mmCIF file of C-alpha atoms in Angstrom:
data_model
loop_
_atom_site.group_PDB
_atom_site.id
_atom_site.type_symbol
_atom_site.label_atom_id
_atom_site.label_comp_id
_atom_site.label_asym_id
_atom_site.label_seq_id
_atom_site.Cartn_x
_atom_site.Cartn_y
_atom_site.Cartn_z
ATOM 1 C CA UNK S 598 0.000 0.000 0.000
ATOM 2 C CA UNK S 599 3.296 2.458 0.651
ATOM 3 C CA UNK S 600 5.364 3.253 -2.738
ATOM 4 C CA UNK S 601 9.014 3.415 -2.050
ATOM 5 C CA UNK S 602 8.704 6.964 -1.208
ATOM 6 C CA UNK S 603 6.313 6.373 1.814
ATOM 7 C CA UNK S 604 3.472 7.614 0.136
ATOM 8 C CA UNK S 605 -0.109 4.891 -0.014
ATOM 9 C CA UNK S 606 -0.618 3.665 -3.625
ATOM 10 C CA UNK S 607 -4.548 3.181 -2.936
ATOM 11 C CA UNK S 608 -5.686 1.119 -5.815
ATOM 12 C CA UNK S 609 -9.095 2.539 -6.607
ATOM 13 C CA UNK S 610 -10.954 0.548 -9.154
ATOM 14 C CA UNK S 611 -9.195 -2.664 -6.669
ATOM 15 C CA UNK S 612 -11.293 -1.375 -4.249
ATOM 16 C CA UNK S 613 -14.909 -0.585 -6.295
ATOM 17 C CA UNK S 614 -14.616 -4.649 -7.992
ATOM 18 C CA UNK S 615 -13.512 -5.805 -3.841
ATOM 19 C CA UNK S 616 -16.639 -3.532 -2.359
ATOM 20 C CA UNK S 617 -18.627 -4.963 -5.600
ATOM 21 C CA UNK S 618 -17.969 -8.623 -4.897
ATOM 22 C CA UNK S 619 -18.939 -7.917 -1.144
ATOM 23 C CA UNK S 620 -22.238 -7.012 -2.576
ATOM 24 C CA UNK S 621 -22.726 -9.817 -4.317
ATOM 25 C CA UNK S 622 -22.284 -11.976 -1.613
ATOM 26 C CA UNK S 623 -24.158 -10.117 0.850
ATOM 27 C CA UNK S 624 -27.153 -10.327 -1.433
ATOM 28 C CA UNK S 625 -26.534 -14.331 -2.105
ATOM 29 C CA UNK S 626 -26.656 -14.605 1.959
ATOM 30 C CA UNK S 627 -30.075 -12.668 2.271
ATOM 31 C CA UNK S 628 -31.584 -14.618 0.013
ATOM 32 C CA UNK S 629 -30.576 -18.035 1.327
ATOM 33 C CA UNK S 630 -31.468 -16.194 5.017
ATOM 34 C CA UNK S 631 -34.857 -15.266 3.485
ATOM 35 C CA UNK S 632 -35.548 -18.815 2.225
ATOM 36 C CA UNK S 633 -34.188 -20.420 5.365
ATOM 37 C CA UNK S 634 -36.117 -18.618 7.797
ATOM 38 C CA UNK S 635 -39.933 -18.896 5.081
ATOM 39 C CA UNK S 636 -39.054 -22.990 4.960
ATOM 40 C CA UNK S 637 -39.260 -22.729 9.132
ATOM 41 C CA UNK S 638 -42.795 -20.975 9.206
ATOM 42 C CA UNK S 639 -44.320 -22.803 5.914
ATOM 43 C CA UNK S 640 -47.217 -24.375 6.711
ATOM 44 C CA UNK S 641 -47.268 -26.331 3.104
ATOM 45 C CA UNK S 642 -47.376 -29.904 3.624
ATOM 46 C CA UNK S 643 -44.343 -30.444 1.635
ATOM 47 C CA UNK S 644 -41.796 -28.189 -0.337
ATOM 48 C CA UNK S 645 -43.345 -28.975 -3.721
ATOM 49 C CA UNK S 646 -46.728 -27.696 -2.477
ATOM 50 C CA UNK S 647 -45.056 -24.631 -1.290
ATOM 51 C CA UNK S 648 -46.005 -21.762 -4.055
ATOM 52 C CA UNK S 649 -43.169 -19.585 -3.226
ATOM 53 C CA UNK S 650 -40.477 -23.077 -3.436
ATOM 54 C CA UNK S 651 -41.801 -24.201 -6.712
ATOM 55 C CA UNK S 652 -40.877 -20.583 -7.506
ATOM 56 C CA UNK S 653 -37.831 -20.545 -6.699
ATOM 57 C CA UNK S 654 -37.239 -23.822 -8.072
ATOM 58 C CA UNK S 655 -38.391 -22.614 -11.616
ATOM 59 C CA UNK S 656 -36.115 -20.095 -11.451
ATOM 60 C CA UNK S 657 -32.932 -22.366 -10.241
ATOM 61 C CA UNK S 658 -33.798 -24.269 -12.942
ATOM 62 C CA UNK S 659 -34.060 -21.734 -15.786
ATOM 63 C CA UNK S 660 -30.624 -20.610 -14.276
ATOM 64 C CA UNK S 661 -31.622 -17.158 -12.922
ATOM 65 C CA UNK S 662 -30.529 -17.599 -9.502
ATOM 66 C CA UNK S 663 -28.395 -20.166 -8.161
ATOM 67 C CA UNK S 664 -25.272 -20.018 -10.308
ATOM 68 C CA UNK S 665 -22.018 -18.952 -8.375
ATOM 69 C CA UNK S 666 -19.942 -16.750 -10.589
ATOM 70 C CA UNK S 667 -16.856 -17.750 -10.776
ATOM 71 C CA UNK S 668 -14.406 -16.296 -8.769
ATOM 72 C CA UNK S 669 -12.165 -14.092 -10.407
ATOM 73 C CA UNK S 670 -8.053 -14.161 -9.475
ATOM 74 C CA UNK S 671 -7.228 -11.690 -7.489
ATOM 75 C CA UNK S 672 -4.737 -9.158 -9.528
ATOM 76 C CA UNK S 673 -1.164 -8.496 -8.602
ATOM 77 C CA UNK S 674 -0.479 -4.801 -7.712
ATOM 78 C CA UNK S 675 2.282 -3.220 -9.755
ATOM 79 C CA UNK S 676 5.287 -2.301 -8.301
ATOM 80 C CA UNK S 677 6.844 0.809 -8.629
#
């Protein structure tokens, strides 16, 4: 983070794509919170009676949601 004169080298776009993947995640974890905590409380009989499972399930299977992206190598700062 220090160039060889002391002063930081803050990669900026590094940082955007870093907060960006954080994002991503966070919203991959509130959806499988969300789905967690709805299969506690449904009162379906079973998951494929559920309305908002077979939803879901449609979608997993058209490839909408579900999919990790692949995760991308991390780049090597420059040196200067």
């Amino acid at each position: 983070m220090l160039g060889p004169d002391g002063e930081p080298q803050i990669d900026c776009q590094l940082l955007a794509d870093k907060a960006e993947g954080f994002d991503s995640s966070i919203r991959q974890l509130k959806s499988m919170r969300d789905g967690l905590r709805h299969a506690a409380v449904c009162s379906a009989p079973s998951h494929m009676e559920c309305p908002k499972f077979r939803r879901l399930l449609g979608l997993a299977a058209a490839g909408v949601i579900g999919a990790y992206e692949e995760k991308k190598p991390l780049r090597k700062r420059k040196s200067k």
